[in-house]
PDB file of C-alpha atoms in Angstrom:
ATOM      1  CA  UNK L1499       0.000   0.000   0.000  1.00 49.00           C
ATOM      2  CA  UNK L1500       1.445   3.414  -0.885  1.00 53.00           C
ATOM      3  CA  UNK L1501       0.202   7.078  -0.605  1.00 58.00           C
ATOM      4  CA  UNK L1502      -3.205   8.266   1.303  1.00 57.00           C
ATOM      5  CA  UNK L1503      -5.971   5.742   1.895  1.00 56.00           C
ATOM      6  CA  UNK L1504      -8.874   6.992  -0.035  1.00 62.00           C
ATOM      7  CA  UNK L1505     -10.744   6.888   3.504  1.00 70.00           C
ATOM      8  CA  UNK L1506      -9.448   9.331   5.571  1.00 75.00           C
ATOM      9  CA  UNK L1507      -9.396   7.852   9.023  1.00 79.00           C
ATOM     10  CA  UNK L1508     -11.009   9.950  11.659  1.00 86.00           C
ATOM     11  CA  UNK L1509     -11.158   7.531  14.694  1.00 90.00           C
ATOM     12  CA  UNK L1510      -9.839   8.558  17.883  1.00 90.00           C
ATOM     13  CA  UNK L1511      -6.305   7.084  19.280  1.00 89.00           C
ATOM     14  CA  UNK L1512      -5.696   6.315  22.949  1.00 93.00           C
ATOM     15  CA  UNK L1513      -3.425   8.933  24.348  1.00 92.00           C
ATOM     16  CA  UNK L1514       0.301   8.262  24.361  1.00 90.00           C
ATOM     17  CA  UNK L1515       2.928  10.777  24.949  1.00 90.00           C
ATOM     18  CA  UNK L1516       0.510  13.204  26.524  1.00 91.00           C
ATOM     19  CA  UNK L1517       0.067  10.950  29.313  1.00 94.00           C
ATOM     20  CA  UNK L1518       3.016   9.101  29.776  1.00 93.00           C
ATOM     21  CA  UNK L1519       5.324   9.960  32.610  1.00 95.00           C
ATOM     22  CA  UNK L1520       9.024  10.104  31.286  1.00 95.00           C
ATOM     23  CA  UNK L1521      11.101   7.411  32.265  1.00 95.00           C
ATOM     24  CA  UNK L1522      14.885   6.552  32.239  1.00 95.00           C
ATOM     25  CA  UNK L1523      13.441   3.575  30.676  1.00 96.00           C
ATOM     26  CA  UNK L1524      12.144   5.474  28.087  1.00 95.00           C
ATOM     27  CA  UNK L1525      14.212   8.771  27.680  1.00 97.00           C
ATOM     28  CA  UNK L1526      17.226   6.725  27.539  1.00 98.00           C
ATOM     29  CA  UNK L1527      15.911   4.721  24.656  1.00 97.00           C
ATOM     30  CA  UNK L1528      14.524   7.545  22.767  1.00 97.00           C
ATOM     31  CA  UNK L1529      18.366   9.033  23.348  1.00 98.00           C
ATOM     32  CA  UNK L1530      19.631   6.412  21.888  1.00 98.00           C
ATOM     33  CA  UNK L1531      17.937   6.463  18.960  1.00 98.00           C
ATOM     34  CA  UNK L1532      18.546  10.441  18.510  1.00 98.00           C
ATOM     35  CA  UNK L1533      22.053  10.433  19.045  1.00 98.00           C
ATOM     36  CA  UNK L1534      22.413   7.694  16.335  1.00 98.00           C
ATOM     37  CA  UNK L1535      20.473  10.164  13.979  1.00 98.00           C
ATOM     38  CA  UNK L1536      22.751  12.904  14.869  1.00 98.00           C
ATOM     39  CA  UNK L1537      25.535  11.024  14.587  1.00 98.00           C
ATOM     40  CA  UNK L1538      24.863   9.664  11.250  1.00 98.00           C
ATOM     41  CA  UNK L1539      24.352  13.117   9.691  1.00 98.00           C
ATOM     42  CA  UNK L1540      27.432  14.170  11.352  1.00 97.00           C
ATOM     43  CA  UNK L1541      29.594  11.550  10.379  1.00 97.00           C
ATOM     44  CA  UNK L1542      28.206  12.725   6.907  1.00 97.00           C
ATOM     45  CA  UNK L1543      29.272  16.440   7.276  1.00 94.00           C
ATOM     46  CA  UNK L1544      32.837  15.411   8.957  1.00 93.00           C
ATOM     47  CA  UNK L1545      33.659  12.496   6.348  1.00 94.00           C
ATOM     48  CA  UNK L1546      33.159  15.106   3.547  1.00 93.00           C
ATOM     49  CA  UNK L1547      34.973  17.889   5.718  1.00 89.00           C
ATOM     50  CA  UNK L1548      37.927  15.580   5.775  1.00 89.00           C
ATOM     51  CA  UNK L1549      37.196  14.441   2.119  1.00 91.00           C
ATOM     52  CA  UNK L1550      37.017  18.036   0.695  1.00 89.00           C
ATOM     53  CA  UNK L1551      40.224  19.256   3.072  1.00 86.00           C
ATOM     54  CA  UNK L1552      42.570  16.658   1.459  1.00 86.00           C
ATOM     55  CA  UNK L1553      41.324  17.290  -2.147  1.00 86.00           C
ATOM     56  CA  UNK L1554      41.462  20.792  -2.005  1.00 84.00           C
ATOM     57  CA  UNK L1555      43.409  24.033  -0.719  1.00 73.00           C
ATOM     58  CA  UNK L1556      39.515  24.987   0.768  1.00 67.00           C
ATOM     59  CA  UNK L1557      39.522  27.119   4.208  1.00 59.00           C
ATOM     60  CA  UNK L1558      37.300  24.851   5.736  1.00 63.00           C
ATOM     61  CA  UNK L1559      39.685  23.973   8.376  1.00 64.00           C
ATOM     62  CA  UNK L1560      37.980  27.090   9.756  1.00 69.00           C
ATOM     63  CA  UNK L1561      35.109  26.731   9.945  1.00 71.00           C
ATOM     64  CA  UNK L1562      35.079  23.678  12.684  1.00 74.00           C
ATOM     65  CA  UNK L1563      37.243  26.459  14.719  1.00 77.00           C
ATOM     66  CA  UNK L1564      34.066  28.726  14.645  1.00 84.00           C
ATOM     67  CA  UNK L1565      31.741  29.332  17.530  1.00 88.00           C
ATOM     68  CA  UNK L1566      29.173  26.913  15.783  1.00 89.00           C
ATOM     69  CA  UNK L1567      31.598  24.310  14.673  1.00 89.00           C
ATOM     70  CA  UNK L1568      32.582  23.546  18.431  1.00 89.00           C
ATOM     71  CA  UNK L1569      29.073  23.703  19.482  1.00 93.00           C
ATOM     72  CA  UNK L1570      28.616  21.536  16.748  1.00 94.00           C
ATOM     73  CA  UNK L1571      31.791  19.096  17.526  1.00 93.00           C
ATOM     74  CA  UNK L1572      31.110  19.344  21.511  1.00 95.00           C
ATOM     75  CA  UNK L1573      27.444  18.142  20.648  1.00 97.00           C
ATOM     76  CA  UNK L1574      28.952  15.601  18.673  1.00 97.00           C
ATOM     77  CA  UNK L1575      31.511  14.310  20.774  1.00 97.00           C
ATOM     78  CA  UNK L1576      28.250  13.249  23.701  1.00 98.00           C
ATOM     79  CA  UNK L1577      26.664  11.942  21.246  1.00 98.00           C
ATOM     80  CA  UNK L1578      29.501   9.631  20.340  1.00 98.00           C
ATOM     81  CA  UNK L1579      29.919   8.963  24.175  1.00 98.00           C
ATOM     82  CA  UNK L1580      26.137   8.341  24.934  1.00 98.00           C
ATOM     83  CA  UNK L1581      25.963   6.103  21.927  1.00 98.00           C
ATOM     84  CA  UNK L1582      28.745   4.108  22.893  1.00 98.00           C
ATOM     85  CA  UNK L1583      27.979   3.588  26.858  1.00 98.00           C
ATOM     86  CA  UNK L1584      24.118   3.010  25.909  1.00 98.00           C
ATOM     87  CA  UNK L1585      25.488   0.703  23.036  1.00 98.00           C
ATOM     88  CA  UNK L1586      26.969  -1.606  25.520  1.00 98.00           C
ATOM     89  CA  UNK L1587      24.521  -1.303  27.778  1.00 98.00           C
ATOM     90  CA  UNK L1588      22.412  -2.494  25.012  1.00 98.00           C
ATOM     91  CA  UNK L1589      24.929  -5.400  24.112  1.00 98.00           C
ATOM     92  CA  UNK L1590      24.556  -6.395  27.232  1.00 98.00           C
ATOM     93  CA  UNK L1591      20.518  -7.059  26.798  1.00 97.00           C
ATOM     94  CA  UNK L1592      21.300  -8.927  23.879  1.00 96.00           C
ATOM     95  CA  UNK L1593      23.213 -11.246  26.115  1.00 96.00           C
ATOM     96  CA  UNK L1594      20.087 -11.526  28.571  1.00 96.00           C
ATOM     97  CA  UNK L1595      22.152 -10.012  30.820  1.00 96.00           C
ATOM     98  CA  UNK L1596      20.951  -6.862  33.359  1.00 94.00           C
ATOM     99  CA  UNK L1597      16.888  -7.322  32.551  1.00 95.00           C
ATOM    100  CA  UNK L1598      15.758  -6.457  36.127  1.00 96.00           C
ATOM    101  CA  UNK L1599      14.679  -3.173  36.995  1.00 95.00           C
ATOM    102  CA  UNK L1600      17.474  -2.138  39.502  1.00 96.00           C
ATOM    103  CA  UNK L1601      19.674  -2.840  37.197  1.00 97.00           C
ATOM    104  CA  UNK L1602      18.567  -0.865  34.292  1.00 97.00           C
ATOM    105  CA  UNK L1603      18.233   2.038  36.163  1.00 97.00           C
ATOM    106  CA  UNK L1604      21.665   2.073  37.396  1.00 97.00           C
ATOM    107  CA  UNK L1605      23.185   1.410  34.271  1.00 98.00           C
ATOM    108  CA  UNK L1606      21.049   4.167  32.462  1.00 98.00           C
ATOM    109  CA  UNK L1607      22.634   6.511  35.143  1.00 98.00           C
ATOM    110  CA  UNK L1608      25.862   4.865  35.065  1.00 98.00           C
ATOM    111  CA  UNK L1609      25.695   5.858  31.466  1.00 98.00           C
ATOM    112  CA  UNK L1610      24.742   9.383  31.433  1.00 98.00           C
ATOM    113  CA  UNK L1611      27.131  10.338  34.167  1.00 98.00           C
ATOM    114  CA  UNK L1612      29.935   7.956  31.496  1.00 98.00           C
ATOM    115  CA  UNK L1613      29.059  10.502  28.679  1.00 98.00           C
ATOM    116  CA  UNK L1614      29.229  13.615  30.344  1.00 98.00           C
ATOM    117  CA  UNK L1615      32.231  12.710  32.105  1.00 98.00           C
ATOM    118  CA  UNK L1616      33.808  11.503  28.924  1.00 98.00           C
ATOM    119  CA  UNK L1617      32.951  14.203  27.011  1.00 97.00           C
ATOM    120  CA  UNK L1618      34.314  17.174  29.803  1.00 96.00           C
ATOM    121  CA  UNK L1619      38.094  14.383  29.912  1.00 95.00           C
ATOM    122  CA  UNK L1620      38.756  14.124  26.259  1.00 95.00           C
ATOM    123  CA  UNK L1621      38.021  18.152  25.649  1.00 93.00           C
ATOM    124  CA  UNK L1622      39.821  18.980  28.430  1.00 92.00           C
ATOM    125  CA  UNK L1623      42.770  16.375  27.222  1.00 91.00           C
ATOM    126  CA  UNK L1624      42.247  17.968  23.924  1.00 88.00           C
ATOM    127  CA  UNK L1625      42.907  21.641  24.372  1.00 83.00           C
ATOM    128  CA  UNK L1626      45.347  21.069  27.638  1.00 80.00           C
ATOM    129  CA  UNK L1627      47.776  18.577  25.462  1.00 63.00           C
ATOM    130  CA  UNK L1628      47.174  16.100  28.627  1.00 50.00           C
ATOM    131  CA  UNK L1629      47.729  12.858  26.550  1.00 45.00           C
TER     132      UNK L1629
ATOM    133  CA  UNK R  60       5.994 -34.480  14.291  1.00 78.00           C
ATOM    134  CA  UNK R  61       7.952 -31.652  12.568  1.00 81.00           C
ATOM    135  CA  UNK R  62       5.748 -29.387  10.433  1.00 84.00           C
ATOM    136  CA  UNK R  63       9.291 -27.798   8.961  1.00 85.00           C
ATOM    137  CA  UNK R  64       9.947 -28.789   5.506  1.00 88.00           C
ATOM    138  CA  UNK R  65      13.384 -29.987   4.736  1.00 89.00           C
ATOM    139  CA  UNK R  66      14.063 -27.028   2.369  1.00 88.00           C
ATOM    140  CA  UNK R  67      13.295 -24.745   5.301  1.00 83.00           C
ATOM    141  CA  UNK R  68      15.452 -27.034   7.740  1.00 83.00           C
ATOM    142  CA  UNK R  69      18.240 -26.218   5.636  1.00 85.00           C
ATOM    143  CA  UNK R  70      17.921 -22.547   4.886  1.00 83.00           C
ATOM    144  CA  UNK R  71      17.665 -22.618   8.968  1.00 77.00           C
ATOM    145  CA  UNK R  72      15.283 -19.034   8.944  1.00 78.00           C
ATOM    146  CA  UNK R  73      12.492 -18.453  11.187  1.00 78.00           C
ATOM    147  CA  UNK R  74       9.541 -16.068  10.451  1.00 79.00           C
ATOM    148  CA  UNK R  75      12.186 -13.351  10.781  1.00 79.00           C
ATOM    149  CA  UNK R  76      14.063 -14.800   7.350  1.00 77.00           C
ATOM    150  CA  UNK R  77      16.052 -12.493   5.980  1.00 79.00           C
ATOM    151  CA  UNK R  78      15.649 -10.107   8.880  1.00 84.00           C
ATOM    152  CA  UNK R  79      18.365 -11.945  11.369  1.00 87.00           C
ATOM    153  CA  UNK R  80      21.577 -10.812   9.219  1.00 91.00           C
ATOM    154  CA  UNK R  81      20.230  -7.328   9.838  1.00 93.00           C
ATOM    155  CA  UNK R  82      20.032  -7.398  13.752  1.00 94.00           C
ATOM    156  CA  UNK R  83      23.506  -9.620  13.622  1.00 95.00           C
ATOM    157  CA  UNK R  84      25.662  -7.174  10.968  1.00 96.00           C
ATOM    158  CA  UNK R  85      24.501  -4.286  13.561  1.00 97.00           C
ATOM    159  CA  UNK R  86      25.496  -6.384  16.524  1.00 97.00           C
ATOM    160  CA  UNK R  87      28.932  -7.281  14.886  1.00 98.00           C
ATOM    161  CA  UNK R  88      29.833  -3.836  13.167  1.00 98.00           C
ATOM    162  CA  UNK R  89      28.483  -2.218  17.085  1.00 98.00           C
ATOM    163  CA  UNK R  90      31.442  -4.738  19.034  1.00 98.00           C
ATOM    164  CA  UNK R  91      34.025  -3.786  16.419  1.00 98.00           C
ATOM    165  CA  UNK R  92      33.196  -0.136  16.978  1.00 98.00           C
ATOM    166  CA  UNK R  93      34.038  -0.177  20.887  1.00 98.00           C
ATOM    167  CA  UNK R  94      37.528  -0.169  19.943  1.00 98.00           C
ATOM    168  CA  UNK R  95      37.606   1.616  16.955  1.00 98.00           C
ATOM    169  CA  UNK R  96      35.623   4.337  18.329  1.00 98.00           C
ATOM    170  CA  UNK R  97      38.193   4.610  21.501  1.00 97.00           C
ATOM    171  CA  UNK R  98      40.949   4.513  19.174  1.00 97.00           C
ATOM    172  CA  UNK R  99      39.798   7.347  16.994  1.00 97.00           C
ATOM    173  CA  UNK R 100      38.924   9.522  19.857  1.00 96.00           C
ATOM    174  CA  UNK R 101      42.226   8.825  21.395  1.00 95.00           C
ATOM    175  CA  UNK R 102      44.273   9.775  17.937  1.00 94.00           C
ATOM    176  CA  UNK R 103      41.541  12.749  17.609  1.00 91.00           C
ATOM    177  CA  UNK R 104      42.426  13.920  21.389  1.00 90.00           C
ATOM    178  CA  UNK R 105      46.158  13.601  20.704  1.00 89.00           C
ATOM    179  CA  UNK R 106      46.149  15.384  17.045  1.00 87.00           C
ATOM    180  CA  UNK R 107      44.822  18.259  18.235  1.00 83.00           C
ATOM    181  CA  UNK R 108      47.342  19.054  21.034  1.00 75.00           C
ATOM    182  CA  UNK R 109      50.051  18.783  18.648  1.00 77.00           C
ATOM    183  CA  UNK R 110      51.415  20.797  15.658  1.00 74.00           C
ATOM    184  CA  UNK R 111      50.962  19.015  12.824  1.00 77.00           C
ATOM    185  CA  UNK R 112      47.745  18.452  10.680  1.00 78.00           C
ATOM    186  CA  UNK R 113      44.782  16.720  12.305  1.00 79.00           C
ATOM    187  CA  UNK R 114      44.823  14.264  10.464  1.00 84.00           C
ATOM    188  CA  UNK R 115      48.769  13.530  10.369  1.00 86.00           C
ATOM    189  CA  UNK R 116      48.064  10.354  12.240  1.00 90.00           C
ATOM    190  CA  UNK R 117      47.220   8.398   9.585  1.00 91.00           C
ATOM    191  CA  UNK R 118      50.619   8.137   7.870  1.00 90.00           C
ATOM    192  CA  UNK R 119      51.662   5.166   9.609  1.00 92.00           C
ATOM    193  CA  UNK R 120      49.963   2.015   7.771  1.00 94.00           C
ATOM    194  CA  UNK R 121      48.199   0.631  11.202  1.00 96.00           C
ATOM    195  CA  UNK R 122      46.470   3.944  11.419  1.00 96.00           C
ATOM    196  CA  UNK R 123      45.669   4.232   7.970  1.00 96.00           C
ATOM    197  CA  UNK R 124      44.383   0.503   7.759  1.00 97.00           C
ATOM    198  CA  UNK R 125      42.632   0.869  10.963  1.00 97.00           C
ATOM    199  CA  UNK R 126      40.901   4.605  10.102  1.00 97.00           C
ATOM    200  CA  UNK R 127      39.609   2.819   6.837  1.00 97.00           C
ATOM    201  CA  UNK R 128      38.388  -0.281   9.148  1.00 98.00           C
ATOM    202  CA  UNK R 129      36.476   3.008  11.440  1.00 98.00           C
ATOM    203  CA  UNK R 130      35.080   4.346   8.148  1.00 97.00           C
ATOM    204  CA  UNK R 131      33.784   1.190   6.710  1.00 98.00           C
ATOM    205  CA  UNK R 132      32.260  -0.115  10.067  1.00 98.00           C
ATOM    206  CA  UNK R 133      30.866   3.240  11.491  1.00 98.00           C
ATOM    207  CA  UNK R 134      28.854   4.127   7.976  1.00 98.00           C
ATOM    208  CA  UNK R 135      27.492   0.178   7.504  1.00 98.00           C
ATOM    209  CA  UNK R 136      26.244   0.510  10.984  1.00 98.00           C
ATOM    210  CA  UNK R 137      25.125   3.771  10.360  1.00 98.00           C
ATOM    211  CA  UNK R 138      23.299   2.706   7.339  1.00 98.00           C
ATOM    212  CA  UNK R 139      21.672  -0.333   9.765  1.00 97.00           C
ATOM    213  CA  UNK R 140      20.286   1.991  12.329  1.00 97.00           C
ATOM    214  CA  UNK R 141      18.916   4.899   9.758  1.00 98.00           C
ATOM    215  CA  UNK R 142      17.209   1.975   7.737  1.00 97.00           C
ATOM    216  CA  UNK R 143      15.267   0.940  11.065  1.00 96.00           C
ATOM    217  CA  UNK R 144      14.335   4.451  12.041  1.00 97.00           C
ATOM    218  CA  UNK R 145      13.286   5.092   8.591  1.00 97.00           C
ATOM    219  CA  UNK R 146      11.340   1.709   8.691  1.00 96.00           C
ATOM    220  CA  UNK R 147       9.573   3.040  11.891  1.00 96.00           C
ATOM    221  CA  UNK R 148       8.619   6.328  10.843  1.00 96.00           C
ATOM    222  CA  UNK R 149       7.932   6.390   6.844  1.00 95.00           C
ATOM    223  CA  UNK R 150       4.515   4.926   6.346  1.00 91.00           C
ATOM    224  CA  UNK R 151       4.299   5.312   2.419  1.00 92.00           C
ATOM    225  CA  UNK R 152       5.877   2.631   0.669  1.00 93.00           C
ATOM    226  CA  UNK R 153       8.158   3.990  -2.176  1.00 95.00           C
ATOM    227  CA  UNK R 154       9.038   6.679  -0.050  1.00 96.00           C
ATOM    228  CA  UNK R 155      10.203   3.927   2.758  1.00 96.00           C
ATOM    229  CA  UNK R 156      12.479   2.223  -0.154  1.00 96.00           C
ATOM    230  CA  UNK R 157      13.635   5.813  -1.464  1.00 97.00           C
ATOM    231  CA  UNK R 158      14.820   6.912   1.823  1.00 98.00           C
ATOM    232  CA  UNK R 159      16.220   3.278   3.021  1.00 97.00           C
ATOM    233  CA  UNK R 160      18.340   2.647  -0.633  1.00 97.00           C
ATOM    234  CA  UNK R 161      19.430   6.721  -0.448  1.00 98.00           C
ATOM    235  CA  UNK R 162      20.693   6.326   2.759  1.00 98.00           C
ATOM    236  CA  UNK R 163      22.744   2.818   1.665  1.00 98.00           C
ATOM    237  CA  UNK R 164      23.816   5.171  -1.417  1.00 98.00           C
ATOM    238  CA  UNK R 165      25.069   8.144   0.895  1.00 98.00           C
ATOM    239  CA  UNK R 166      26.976   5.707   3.420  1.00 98.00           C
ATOM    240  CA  UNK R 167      28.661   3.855   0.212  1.00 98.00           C
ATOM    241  CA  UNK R 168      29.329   6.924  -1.286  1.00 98.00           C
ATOM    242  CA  UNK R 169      30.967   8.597   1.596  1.00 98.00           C
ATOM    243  CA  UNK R 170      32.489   5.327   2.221  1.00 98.00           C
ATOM    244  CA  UNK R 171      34.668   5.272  -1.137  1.00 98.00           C
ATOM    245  CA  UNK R 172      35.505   8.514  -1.027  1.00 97.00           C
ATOM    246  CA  UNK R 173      36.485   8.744   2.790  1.00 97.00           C
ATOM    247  CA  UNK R 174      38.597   5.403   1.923  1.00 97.00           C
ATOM    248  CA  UNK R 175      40.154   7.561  -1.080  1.00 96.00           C
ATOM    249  CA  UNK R 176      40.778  10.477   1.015  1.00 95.00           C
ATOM    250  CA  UNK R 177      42.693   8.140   3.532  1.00 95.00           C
ATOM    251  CA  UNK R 178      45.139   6.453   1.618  1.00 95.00           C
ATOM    252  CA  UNK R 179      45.660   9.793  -0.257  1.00 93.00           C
ATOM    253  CA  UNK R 180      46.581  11.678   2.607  1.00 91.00           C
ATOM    254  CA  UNK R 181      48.406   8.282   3.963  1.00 93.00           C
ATOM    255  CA  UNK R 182      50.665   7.637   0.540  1.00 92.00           C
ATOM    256  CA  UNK R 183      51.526  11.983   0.486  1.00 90.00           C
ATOM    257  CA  UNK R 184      52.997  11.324   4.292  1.00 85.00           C
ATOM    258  CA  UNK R 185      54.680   8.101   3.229  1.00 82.00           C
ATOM    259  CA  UNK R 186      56.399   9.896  -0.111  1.00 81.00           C
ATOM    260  CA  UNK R 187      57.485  13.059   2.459  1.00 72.00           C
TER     261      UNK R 187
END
């Protein structure tokens, strides 16, 4: 089936995310799933950064060094770090492992606090030649 | 009795058929990307606090063959996870296929040209 049903379908829904209380359950999943969308496109627009900066004598080295570019790179980089703790967390559900409730709540914490405090380490070991 | 045809036996799919190399490539490309991913940040946190081009780290060939390896397994996995989301969210059915085979073409794509852009920069610091 493709396109608009030639019935438009006026029946009510049961309410969803108007009633739902957020969850770490839920907001980490929903995370996880945005982050891999921002990733992706940003993956995109660094690939072709790199890409166009080793074909080219373009100045858009500079532009990454621009107020928006480290927003950008800083949103980027938790992103990465999110993905990656929540990945595992979710390779560890594959493995049946960590199903009770307990333990998904501190491991959804456990991963939060991970990104944050991953992100804040390698910026700081960036810009202070630490490593 | 076994109500599984000997044709389907050997196949060895479930209802899910084809479905199962989906969930495993994304499980296998997500494993190899734990240290991949730590390695690139790593080489990205150390580039920056030094002199040379960001990039520079690439001219020996384990960095080179490994950044190609982070390329290759980052934009197939990349290309797993958009195609669910896209499955979840497009309702219409050619737009579905559009958006699914467009993002394949856009990881492949990048893919080839990130691999190009690797070795290029990799062979200029090997002829220096």
């Amino acid at each position: 089936m493709s396109g608009k049903p030639a019935i438009v379908n006026n029946r009510p829904l049961s309410p969803h995310l108007s009633i739902y209380k957020p969850q770490i359950t839920s907001m980490l999943s929903i995370a996880h799933r945005a982050t891999g969308i921002f990733l992706f496109f940003g993956v995109l627009i660094l690939s072709w950064w790199l890409i166009t900066s080793v074909y080219t004598d373009t100045t858009l080295w500079s532009v990454f060094a621009s107020p928006i570019g480290y927003v950008f790179i800083a949103l980027w980089s938790f992103s990465l770090f999110y993905h990656l703790l929540n990945g595992i967390r979710h390779l560890f559900w594959d493995m049946g492992k960590g199903f009770d409730l307990q333990c998904v709540t501190n491991s959804g914490i456990a991963v939060v606090a991970g990104a944050i405090l991953l992100t804040i380490v390698s910026w700081v070991a960036a810009f202070k030649d630490i490593l | 009795m076994d109500l599984k045809s000997p044709l389907s036996k050997a196949k060895g799919l479930g209802s899910a058929k084809s479905g199962f190399a989906h969930w495993w490539a994304q499980r296998v490309t997500a494993v190899a990307l734990i240290p991949l991913v730590i390695w690139f940040v790593a080489n990205i946190v150390h580039a920056i606090g030094s002199e040379e081009h960001l990039l520079a780290f690439v001219r020996t060939p384990f960095n080179a063959i490994v950044m190609v390896l982070f390329m290759v397994s980052t934009l197939y996995h990349a290309a797993l996870g958009m195609q669910v989301v896209i499955e979840d969210y497009i309702h219409c059915r050619c737009m579905k296929i559009i958006s699914v085979v467009g993002v394949q073409l856009v990881c492949l794509v990048t893919a080839i040209a990130g691999i190009m852009a690797v070795l290029a920069l990799h062979f200029s610091y090997l002829m220096l």
